[in-house]
């Protein structure tokens, strides 16, 4: 699995795979319940549900943004604008915007309802690996292969911060739900926390022995999860800043992490072995 997204109602999980196929899983059983086949005929790298769960957005190495009807699997429209493969995709919490980025130095901001290109955000000097919106949709963070993270004001498109601290490319970013801090995952094995008021690094979570590929906060920001290239998932207690649990379902790199918005203790993890594991981060049990 290259990317995982959970529906807003928490009932289903959509997964994108390196073979270009998209599958829909039951969120409780993690069993395939797809009623249709979606295949973008390219390596799929990102997937998101629309805010009303009616649509699925999928991106990949063909440089297009594909929008599918979630009830039929039929393609609704395709957004053209990128000239190179896309590596990341995110939707604003209110469903207004879709952000996409990849093997070029710009981030594209699309209006979800119309598919119109709203803004192009510039400033990166390397390929963009990850994008994320803050919970209020006011901020967008994007992380690149040049070890930098840019934080933009969505309404104005203004660059607010350039965050430097990783020694290698940054693979993932996640806003804490309160919007005051950002966490990042790097190929240098570091998990860093940033103060968004000042742009300064406030915490370095150490423990990963390999590159960190994915990162996610739970719904109330009390827990941070980070997924490693060695298949290990670290669960961090944000109150103490300490490692709470180490989860493992194998040795395949953990490419995607997403917490259930309805249950703050449930974490979905997808990796190179095409498995999705549903973890309870309190008990440490996965299935």
PDB file of N, CA, C and O in Angstrom, residues 161-228:
ATOM      1  N   UNK A 161       6.546  29.921   6.860  1.00  0.00           N
ATOM      2  CA  UNK A 161       7.743  29.359   7.488  1.00  0.00           C
ATOM      3  C   UNK A 161       8.474  28.440   6.525  1.00  0.00           C
ATOM      4  O   UNK A 161       7.843  27.732   5.724  1.00  0.00           O
ATOM      5  N   UNK A 162       9.781  28.423   6.621  1.00  0.00           N
ATOM      6  CA  UNK A 162      10.615  27.395   6.017  1.00  0.00           C
ATOM      7  C   UNK A 162      11.330  26.696   7.160  1.00  0.00           C
ATOM      8  O   UNK A 162      12.141  27.305   7.863  1.00  0.00           O
ATOM      9  N   UNK A 163      10.983  25.429   7.364  1.00  0.00           N
ATOM     10  CA  UNK A 163      11.481  24.687   8.520  1.00  0.00           C
ATOM     11  C   UNK A 163      12.653  23.805   8.106  1.00  0.00           C
ATOM     12  O   UNK A 163      12.528  22.982   7.194  1.00  0.00           O
ATOM     13  N   UNK A 164      13.775  23.976   8.792  1.00  0.00           N
ATOM     14  CA  UNK A 164      14.982  23.196   8.509  1.00  0.00           C
ATOM     15  C   UNK A 164      15.449  22.510   9.784  1.00  0.00           C
ATOM     16  O   UNK A 164      15.549  23.156  10.823  1.00  0.00           O
ATOM     17  N   UNK A 165      15.748  21.213   9.675  1.00  0.00           N
ATOM     18  CA  UNK A 165      16.201  20.474  10.840  1.00  0.00           C
ATOM     19  C   UNK A 165      16.517  19.029  10.508  1.00  0.00           C
ATOM     20  O   UNK A 165      17.327  18.396  11.180  1.00  0.00           O
ATOM     21  N   UNK A 166      15.886  18.523   9.456  1.00  0.00           N
ATOM     22  CA  UNK A 166      16.190  17.169   9.000  1.00  0.00           C
ATOM     23  C   UNK A 166      17.491  17.171   8.202  1.00  0.00           C
ATOM     24  O   UNK A 166      17.831  18.153   7.526  1.00  0.00           O
ATOM     25  N   UNK A 167      18.196  16.045   8.259  1.00  0.00           N
ATOM     26  CA  UNK A 167      19.462  15.909   7.546  1.00  0.00           C
ATOM     27  C   UNK A 167      19.290  15.220   6.200  1.00  0.00           C
ATOM     28  O   UNK A 167      20.266  15.079   5.447  1.00  0.00           O
ATOM     29  N   UNK A 168      18.067  14.788   5.907  1.00  0.00           N
ATOM     30  CA  UNK A 168      17.777  14.099   4.645  1.00  0.00           C
ATOM     31  C   UNK A 168      16.340  14.443   4.266  1.00  0.00           C
ATOM     32  O   UNK A 168      15.665  15.192   4.977  1.00  0.00           O
ATOM     33  N   UNK A 169      15.855  13.889   3.163  1.00  0.00           N
ATOM     34  CA  UNK A 169      14.538  14.283   2.697  1.00  0.00           C
ATOM     35  C   UNK A 169      13.445  13.985   3.717  1.00  0.00           C
ATOM     36  O   UNK A 169      13.556  13.058   4.517  1.00  0.00           O
ATOM     37  N   UNK A 170      12.405  14.804   3.688  1.00  0.00           N
ATOM     38  CA  UNK A 170      11.283  14.680   4.607  1.00  0.00           C
ATOM     39  C   UNK A 170      10.168  13.924   3.902  1.00  0.00           C
ATOM     40  O   UNK A 170       9.724  14.309   2.817  1.00  0.00           O
ATOM     41  N   UNK A 171       9.722  12.824   4.521  1.00  0.00           N
ATOM     42  CA  UNK A 171       8.748  11.935   3.880  1.00  0.00           C
ATOM     43  C   UNK A 171       7.309  12.175   4.312  1.00  0.00           C
ATOM     44  O   UNK A 171       6.377  11.757   3.609  1.00  0.00           O
ATOM     45  N   UNK A 172       7.103  12.809   5.457  1.00  0.00           N
ATOM     46  CA  UNK A 172       5.739  12.988   5.941  1.00  0.00           C
ATOM     47  C   UNK A 172       5.610  14.164   6.883  1.00  0.00           C
ATOM     48  O   UNK A 172       6.564  14.524   7.584  1.00  0.00           O
ATOM     49  N   UNK A 173       4.426  14.785   6.884  1.00  0.00           N
ATOM     50  CA  UNK A 173       4.120  15.870   7.812  1.00  0.00           C
ATOM     51  C   UNK A 173       2.697  15.684   8.326  1.00  0.00           C
ATOM     52  O   UNK A 173       1.831  15.160   7.620  1.00  0.00           O
ATOM     53  N   UNK A 174       2.460  16.123   9.566  1.00  0.00           N
ATOM     54  CA  UNK A 174       1.124  16.028  10.160  1.00  0.00           C
ATOM     55  C   UNK A 174       0.938  17.169  11.155  1.00  0.00           C
ATOM     56  O   UNK A 174       1.812  17.409  11.997  1.00  0.00           O
ATOM     57  N   UNK A 175      -0.189  17.867  11.044  1.00  0.00           N
ATOM     58  CA  UNK A 175      -0.530  18.905  12.004  1.00  0.00           C
ATOM     59  C   UNK A 175      -1.162  18.278  13.237  1.00  0.00           C
ATOM     60  O   UNK A 175      -2.026  17.398  13.123  1.00  0.00           O
ATOM     61  N   UNK A 176      -0.784  18.761  14.401  1.00  0.00           N
ATOM     62  CA  UNK A 176      -1.528  18.417  15.605  1.00  0.00           C
ATOM     63  C   UNK A 176      -2.902  19.103  15.508  1.00  0.00           C
ATOM     64  O   UNK A 176      -2.994  20.219  14.976  1.00  0.00           O
ATOM     65  N   UNK A 177      -3.974  18.473  15.968  1.00  0.00           N
ATOM     66  CA  UNK A 177      -5.315  19.039  15.783  1.00  0.00           C
ATOM     67  C   UNK A 177      -5.500  20.464  16.301  1.00  0.00           C
ATOM     68  O   UNK A 177      -6.340  21.200  15.779  1.00  0.00           O
ATOM     69  N   UNK A 178      -4.720  20.885  17.303  1.00  0.00           N
ATOM     70  CA  UNK A 178      -4.866  22.249  17.805  1.00  0.00           C
ATOM     71  C   UNK A 178      -4.262  23.291  16.873  1.00  0.00           C
ATOM     72  O   UNK A 178      -4.431  24.503  17.076  1.00  0.00           O
ATOM     73  N   UNK A 179      -3.550  22.841  15.831  1.00  0.00           N
ATOM     74  CA  UNK A 179      -2.992  23.750  14.843  1.00  0.00           C
ATOM     75  C   UNK A 179      -1.766  24.505  15.285  1.00  0.00           C
ATOM     76  O   UNK A 179      -1.216  25.311  14.529  1.00  0.00           O
ATOM     77  N   UNK A 180      -1.274  24.235  16.490  1.00  0.00           N
ATOM     78  CA  UNK A 180      -0.138  24.985  17.015  1.00  0.00           C
ATOM     79  C   UNK A 180       1.201  24.338  16.704  1.00  0.00           C
ATOM     80  O   UNK A 180       2.233  25.002  16.749  1.00  0.00           O
ATOM     81  N   UNK A 181       1.174  23.044  16.435  1.00  0.00           N
ATOM     82  CA  UNK A 181       2.419  22.328  16.183  1.00  0.00           C
ATOM     83  C   UNK A 181       2.294  21.427  14.955  1.00  0.00           C
ATOM     84  O   UNK A 181       1.203  21.040  14.549  1.00  0.00           O
ATOM     85  N   UNK A 182       3.443  21.106  14.404  1.00  0.00           N
ATOM     86  CA  UNK A 182       3.551  20.236  13.238  1.00  0.00           C
ATOM     87  C   UNK A 182       4.575  19.165  13.548  1.00  0.00           C
ATOM     88  O   UNK A 182       5.599  19.440  14.181  1.00  0.00           O
ATOM     89  N   UNK A 183       4.319  17.942  13.104  1.00  0.00           N
ATOM     90  CA  UNK A 183       5.299  16.871  13.237  1.00  0.00           C
ATOM     91  C   UNK A 183       5.781  16.455  11.855  1.00  0.00           C
ATOM     92  O   UNK A 183       5.020  16.527  10.880  1.00  0.00           O
ATOM     93  N   UNK A 184       7.023  16.018  11.772  1.00  0.00           N
ATOM     94  CA  UNK A 184       7.592  15.626  10.479  1.00  0.00           C
ATOM     95  C   UNK A 184       8.386  14.341  10.620  1.00  0.00           C
ATOM     96  O   UNK A 184       8.958  14.047  11.675  1.00  0.00           O
ATOM     97  N   UNK A 185       8.413  13.574   9.532  1.00  0.00           N
ATOM     98  CA  UNK A 185       9.116  12.289   9.490  1.00  0.00           C
ATOM     99  C   UNK A 185      10.167  12.339   8.396  1.00  0.00           C
ATOM    100  O   UNK A 185       9.859  12.717   7.257  1.00  0.00           O
ATOM    101  N   UNK A 186      11.390  11.937   8.737  1.00  0.00           N
ATOM    102  CA  UNK A 186      12.470  12.079   7.774  1.00  0.00           C
ATOM    103  C   UNK A 186      13.190  10.794   7.423  1.00  0.00           C
ATOM    104  O   UNK A 186      13.178   9.811   8.176  1.00  0.00           O
ATOM    105  N   UNK A 187      13.835  10.821   6.264  1.00  0.00           N
ATOM    106  CA  UNK A 187      14.661   9.697   5.839  1.00  0.00           C
ATOM    107  C   UNK A 187      15.899   9.567   6.703  1.00  0.00           C
ATOM    108  O   UNK A 187      16.601   8.546   6.645  1.00  0.00           O
ATOM    109  N   UNK A 188      16.162  10.581   7.522  1.00  0.00           N
ATOM    110  CA  UNK A 188      17.286  10.531   8.458  1.00  0.00           C
ATOM    111  C   UNK A 188      16.939   9.788   9.743  1.00  0.00           C
ATOM    112  O   UNK A 188      17.764   9.719  10.666  1.00  0.00           O
ATOM    113  N   UNK A 189      15.720   9.237   9.822  1.00  0.00           N
ATOM    114  CA  UNK A 189      15.297   8.501  11.007  1.00  0.00           C
ATOM    115  C   UNK A 189      14.738   9.382  12.107  1.00  0.00           C
ATOM    116  O   UNK A 189      14.370   8.882  13.174  1.00  0.00           O
ATOM    117  N   UNK A 190      14.641  10.674  11.852  1.00  0.00           N
ATOM    118  CA  UNK A 190      14.163  11.595  12.865  1.00  0.00           C
ATOM    119  C   UNK A 190      12.656  11.847  12.761  1.00  0.00           C
ATOM    120  O   UNK A 190      12.101  11.895  11.664  1.00  0.00           O
ATOM    121  N   UNK A 191      12.038  12.036  13.920  1.00  0.00           N
ATOM    122  CA  UNK A 191      10.677  12.552  14.021  1.00  0.00           C
ATOM    123  C   UNK A 191      10.797  13.855  14.797  1.00  0.00           C
ATOM    124  O   UNK A 191      11.232  13.857  15.958  1.00  0.00           O
ATOM    125  N   UNK A 192      10.436  14.961  14.158  1.00  0.00           N
ATOM    126  CA  UNK A 192      10.610  16.278  14.766  1.00  0.00           C
ATOM    127  C   UNK A 192       9.265  16.957  14.984  1.00  0.00           C
ATOM    128  O   UNK A 192       8.306  16.710  14.247  1.00  0.00           O
ATOM    129  N   UNK A 193       9.223  17.827  16.003  1.00  0.00           N
ATOM    130  CA  UNK A 193       8.033  18.627  16.261  1.00  0.00           C
ATOM    131  C   UNK A 193       8.402  20.102  16.154  1.00  0.00           C
ATOM    132  O   UNK A 193       9.453  20.515  16.637  1.00  0.00           O
ATOM    133  N   UNK A 194       7.478  20.890  15.549  1.00  0.00           N
ATOM    134  CA  UNK A 194       7.743  22.289  15.266  1.00  0.00           C
ATOM    135  C   UNK A 194       6.656  23.179  15.872  1.00  0.00           C
ATOM    136  O   UNK A 194       5.476  22.847  15.808  1.00  0.00           O
ATOM    137  N   UNK A 195       7.073  24.310  16.415  1.00  0.00           N
ATOM    138  CA  UNK A 195       6.151  25.331  16.910  1.00  0.00           C
ATOM    139  C   UNK A 195       5.787  26.232  15.726  1.00  0.00           C
ATOM    140  O   UNK A 195       6.659  26.895  15.149  1.00  0.00           O
ATOM    141  N   UNK A 196       4.515  26.290  15.392  1.00  0.00           N
ATOM    142  CA  UNK A 196       4.096  27.042  14.206  1.00  0.00           C
ATOM    143  C   UNK A 196       3.968  28.542  14.456  1.00  0.00           C
ATOM    144  O   UNK A 196       3.817  29.314  13.516  1.00  0.00           O
ATOM    145  N   UNK A 197       4.040  28.962  15.712  1.00  0.00           N
ATOM    146  CA  UNK A 197       4.040  30.394  15.992  1.00  0.00           C
ATOM    147  C   UNK A 197       5.409  30.998  15.708  1.00  0.00           C
ATOM    148  O   UNK A 197       5.521  32.129  15.223  1.00  0.00           O
ATOM    149  N   UNK A 198       6.455  30.213  15.967  1.00  0.00           N
ATOM    150  CA  UNK A 198       7.818  30.723  15.814  1.00  0.00           C
ATOM    151  C   UNK A 198       8.580  30.105  14.651  1.00  0.00           C
ATOM    152  O   UNK A 198       9.542  30.691  14.148  1.00  0.00           O
ATOM    153  N   UNK A 199       8.173  28.883  14.245  1.00  0.00           N
ATOM    154  CA  UNK A 199       8.907  28.181  13.205  1.00  0.00           C
ATOM    155  C   UNK A 199      10.104  27.419  13.744  1.00  0.00           C
ATOM    156  O   UNK A 199      10.925  26.922  12.969  1.00  0.00           O
ATOM    157  N   UNK A 200      10.203  27.305  15.072  1.00  0.00           N
ATOM    158  CA  UNK A 200      11.337  26.612  15.676  1.00  0.00           C
ATOM    159  C   UNK A 200      10.998  25.163  16.027  1.00  0.00           C
ATOM    160  O   UNK A 200       9.858  24.841  16.376  1.00  0.00           O
ATOM    161  N   UNK A 201      12.014  24.323  15.982  1.00  0.00           N
ATOM    162  CA  UNK A 201      11.870  22.932  16.413  1.00  0.00           C
ATOM    163  C   UNK A 201      11.795  22.884  17.933  1.00  0.00           C
ATOM    164  O   UNK A 201      12.603  23.512  18.621  1.00  0.00           O
ATOM    165  N   UNK A 202      10.825  22.125  18.438  1.00  0.00           N
ATOM    166  CA  UNK A 202      10.637  22.052  19.889  1.00  0.00           C
ATOM    167  C   UNK A 202      10.902  20.660  20.461  1.00  0.00           C
ATOM    168  O   UNK A 202      11.037  20.516  21.674  1.00  0.00           O
ATOM    169  N   UNK A 203      10.935  19.653  19.607  1.00  0.00           N
ATOM    170  CA  UNK A 203      11.099  18.285  20.106  1.00  0.00           C
ATOM    171  C   UNK A 203      11.703  17.411  19.022  1.00  0.00           C
ATOM    172  O   UNK A 203      11.439  17.586  17.833  1.00  0.00           O
ATOM    173  N   UNK A 204      12.547  16.477  19.444  1.00  0.00           N
ATOM    174  CA  UNK A 204      13.070  15.436  18.549  1.00  0.00           C
ATOM    175  C   UNK A 204      12.794  14.096  19.204  1.00  0.00           C
ATOM    176  O   UNK A 204      13.294  13.811  20.297  1.00  0.00           O
ATOM    177  N   UNK A 205      11.954  13.282  18.564  1.00  0.00           N
ATOM    178  CA  UNK A 205      11.602  11.970  19.097  1.00  0.00           C
ATOM    179  C   UNK A 205      12.578  10.950  18.519  1.00  0.00           C
ATOM    180  O   UNK A 205      12.587  10.718  17.301  1.00  0.00           O
ATOM    181  N   UNK A 206      13.382  10.347  19.339  1.00  0.00           N
ATOM    182  CA  UNK A 206      14.422   9.440  18.866  1.00  0.00           C
ATOM    183  C   UNK A 206      14.075   7.997  19.178  1.00  0.00           C
ATOM    184  O   UNK A 206      13.489   7.693  20.213  1.00  0.00           O
ATOM    185  N   UNK A 207      14.438   7.115  18.271  1.00  0.00           N
ATOM    186  CA  UNK A 207      14.182   5.697  18.468  1.00  0.00           C
ATOM    187  C   UNK A 207      14.207   4.896  17.186  1.00  0.00           C
ATOM    188  O   UNK A 207      14.616   3.734  17.176  1.00  0.00           O
ATOM    189  N   UNK A 208      13.764   5.525  16.087  1.00  0.00           N
ATOM    190  CA  UNK A 208      13.776   4.811  14.811  1.00  0.00           C
ATOM    191  C   UNK A 208      15.210   4.517  14.382  1.00  0.00           C
ATOM    192  O   UNK A 208      16.088   5.368  14.481  1.00  0.00           O
ATOM    193  N   UNK A 209      15.409   3.310  13.878  1.00  0.00           N
ATOM    194  CA  UNK A 209      16.739   2.904  13.421  1.00  0.00           C
ATOM    195  C   UNK A 209      16.894   3.046  11.904  1.00  0.00           C
ATOM    196  O   UNK A 209      17.984   2.903  11.365  1.00  0.00           O
ATOM    197  N   UNK A 210      15.771   3.299  11.222  1.00  0.00           N
ATOM    198  CA  UNK A 210      15.788   3.447   9.759  1.00  0.00           C
ATOM    199  C   UNK A 210      14.986   4.692   9.387  1.00  0.00           C
ATOM    200  O   UNK A 210      14.460   5.395  10.246  1.00  0.00           O
ATOM    201  N   UNK A 211      14.880   4.944   8.094  1.00  0.00           N
ATOM    202  CA  UNK A 211      14.102   6.083   7.603  1.00  0.00           C
ATOM    203  C   UNK A 211      12.664   5.990   8.091  1.00  0.00           C
ATOM    204  O   UNK A 211      12.094   4.904   8.203  1.00  0.00           O
ATOM    205  N   UNK A 212      12.074   7.143   8.389  1.00  0.00           N
ATOM    206  CA  UNK A 212      10.674   7.211   8.804  1.00  0.00           C
ATOM    207  C   UNK A 212       9.856   7.654   7.586  1.00  0.00           C
ATOM    208  O   UNK A 212      10.121   8.701   7.006  1.00  0.00           O
ATOM    209  N   UNK A 213       8.876   6.835   7.222  1.00  0.00           N
ATOM    210  CA  UNK A 213       8.129   7.077   5.987  1.00  0.00           C
ATOM    211  C   UNK A 213       6.766   7.733   6.189  1.00  0.00           C
ATOM    212  O   UNK A 213       6.215   8.309   5.254  1.00  0.00           O
ATOM    213  N   UNK A 214       6.202   7.626   7.386  1.00  0.00           N
ATOM    214  CA  UNK A 214       4.834   8.105   7.585  1.00  0.00           C
ATOM    215  C   UNK A 214       4.629   8.598   9.002  1.00  0.00           C
ATOM    216  O   UNK A 214       5.368   8.197   9.922  1.00  0.00           O
ATOM    217  N   UNK A 215       3.596   9.458   9.185  1.00  0.00           N
ATOM    218  CA  UNK A 215       3.365  10.056  10.493  1.00  0.00           C
ATOM    219  C   UNK A 215       1.923  10.497  10.597  1.00  0.00           C
ATOM    220  O   UNK A 215       1.308  10.892   9.594  1.00  0.00           O
ATOM    221  N   UNK A 216       1.340  10.414  11.818  1.00  0.00           N
ATOM    222  CA  UNK A 216      -0.056  10.807  11.995  1.00  0.00           C
ATOM    223  C   UNK A 216      -0.350  11.087  13.464  1.00  0.00           C
ATOM    224  O   UNK A 216       0.175  10.397  14.348  1.00  0.00           O
ATOM    225  N   UNK A 217      -1.199  12.083  13.719  1.00  0.00           N
ATOM    226  CA  UNK A 217      -1.737  12.357  15.045  1.00  0.00           C
ATOM    227  C   UNK A 217      -3.115  11.721  15.171  1.00  0.00           C
ATOM    228  O   UNK A 217      -3.852  11.629  14.185  1.00  0.00           O
ATOM    229  N   UNK A 218      -3.476  11.341  16.411  1.00  0.00           N
ATOM    230  CA  UNK A 218      -4.855  10.935  16.632  1.00  0.00           C
ATOM    231  C   UNK A 218      -5.727  12.180  16.764  1.00  0.00           C
ATOM    232  O   UNK A 218      -5.232  13.319  16.731  1.00  0.00           O
ATOM    233  N   UNK A 219      -7.032  11.995  16.914  1.00  0.00           N
ATOM    234  CA  UNK A 219      -7.969  13.112  16.765  1.00  0.00           C
ATOM    235  C   UNK A 219      -7.845  14.191  17.835  1.00  0.00           C
ATOM    236  O   UNK A 219      -8.206  15.348  17.596  1.00  0.00           O
ATOM    237  N   UNK A 220      -7.352  13.858  19.019  1.00  0.00           N
ATOM    238  CA  UNK A 220      -7.212  14.887  20.050  1.00  0.00           C
ATOM    239  C   UNK A 220      -5.757  15.288  20.292  1.00  0.00           C
ATOM    240  O   UNK A 220      -5.462  16.065  21.204  1.00  0.00           O
ATOM    241  N   UNK A 221      -4.846  14.758  19.473  1.00  0.00           N
ATOM    242  CA  UNK A 221      -3.452  15.170  19.557  1.00  0.00           C
ATOM    243  C   UNK A 221      -2.681  14.635  20.732  1.00  0.00           C
ATOM    244  O   UNK A 221      -1.569  15.079  21.022  1.00  0.00           O
ATOM    245  N   UNK A 222      -3.240  13.643  21.427  1.00  0.00           N
ATOM    246  CA  UNK A 222      -2.543  13.070  22.581  1.00  0.00           C
ATOM    247  C   UNK A 222      -1.530  12.011  22.183  1.00  0.00           C
ATOM    248  O   UNK A 222      -0.650  11.661  22.971  1.00  0.00           O
ATOM    249  N   UNK A 223      -1.666  11.495  20.966  1.00  0.00           N
ATOM    250  CA  UNK A 223      -0.798  10.418  20.484  1.00  0.00           C
ATOM    251  C   UNK A 223      -0.273  10.759  19.093  1.00  0.00           C
ATOM    252  O   UNK A 223      -1.016  11.270  18.242  1.00  0.00           O
ATOM    253  N   UNK A 224       0.991  10.482  18.863  1.00  0.00           N
ATOM    254  CA  UNK A 224       1.623  10.618  17.557  1.00  0.00           C
ATOM    255  C   UNK A 224       2.171   9.252  17.155  1.00  0.00           C
ATOM    256  O   UNK A 224       2.833   8.595  17.961  1.00  0.00           O
ATOM    257  N   UNK A 225       1.881   8.830  15.934  1.00  0.00           N
ATOM    258  CA  UNK A 225       2.405   7.557  15.432  1.00  0.00           C
ATOM    259  C   UNK A 225       3.353   7.830  14.271  1.00  0.00           C
ATOM    260  O   UNK A 225       3.099   8.709  13.438  1.00  0.00           O
ATOM    261  N   UNK A 226       4.436   7.073  14.201  1.00  0.00           N
ATOM    262  CA  UNK A 226       5.399   7.205  13.111  1.00  0.00           C
ATOM    263  C   UNK A 226       5.769   5.822  12.595  1.00  0.00           C
ATOM    264  O   UNK A 226       5.988   4.898  13.380  1.00  0.00           O
ATOM    265  N   UNK A 227       5.819   5.684  11.273  1.00  0.00           N
ATOM    266  CA  UNK A 227       6.081   4.393  10.657  1.00  0.00           C
ATOM    267  C   UNK A 227       7.424   4.343   9.968  1.00  0.00           C
ATOM    268  O   UNK A 227       7.774   5.238   9.192  1.00  0.00           O
ATOM    269  N   UNK A 228       8.178   3.281  10.239  1.00  0.00           N
ATOM    270  CA  UNK A 228       9.527   3.180   9.718  1.00  0.00           C
ATOM    271  C   UNK A 228       9.679   2.289   8.505  1.00  0.00           C
ATOM    272  O   UNK A 228       8.817   1.475   8.184  1.00  0.00           O
TER     273      UNK A 228
END
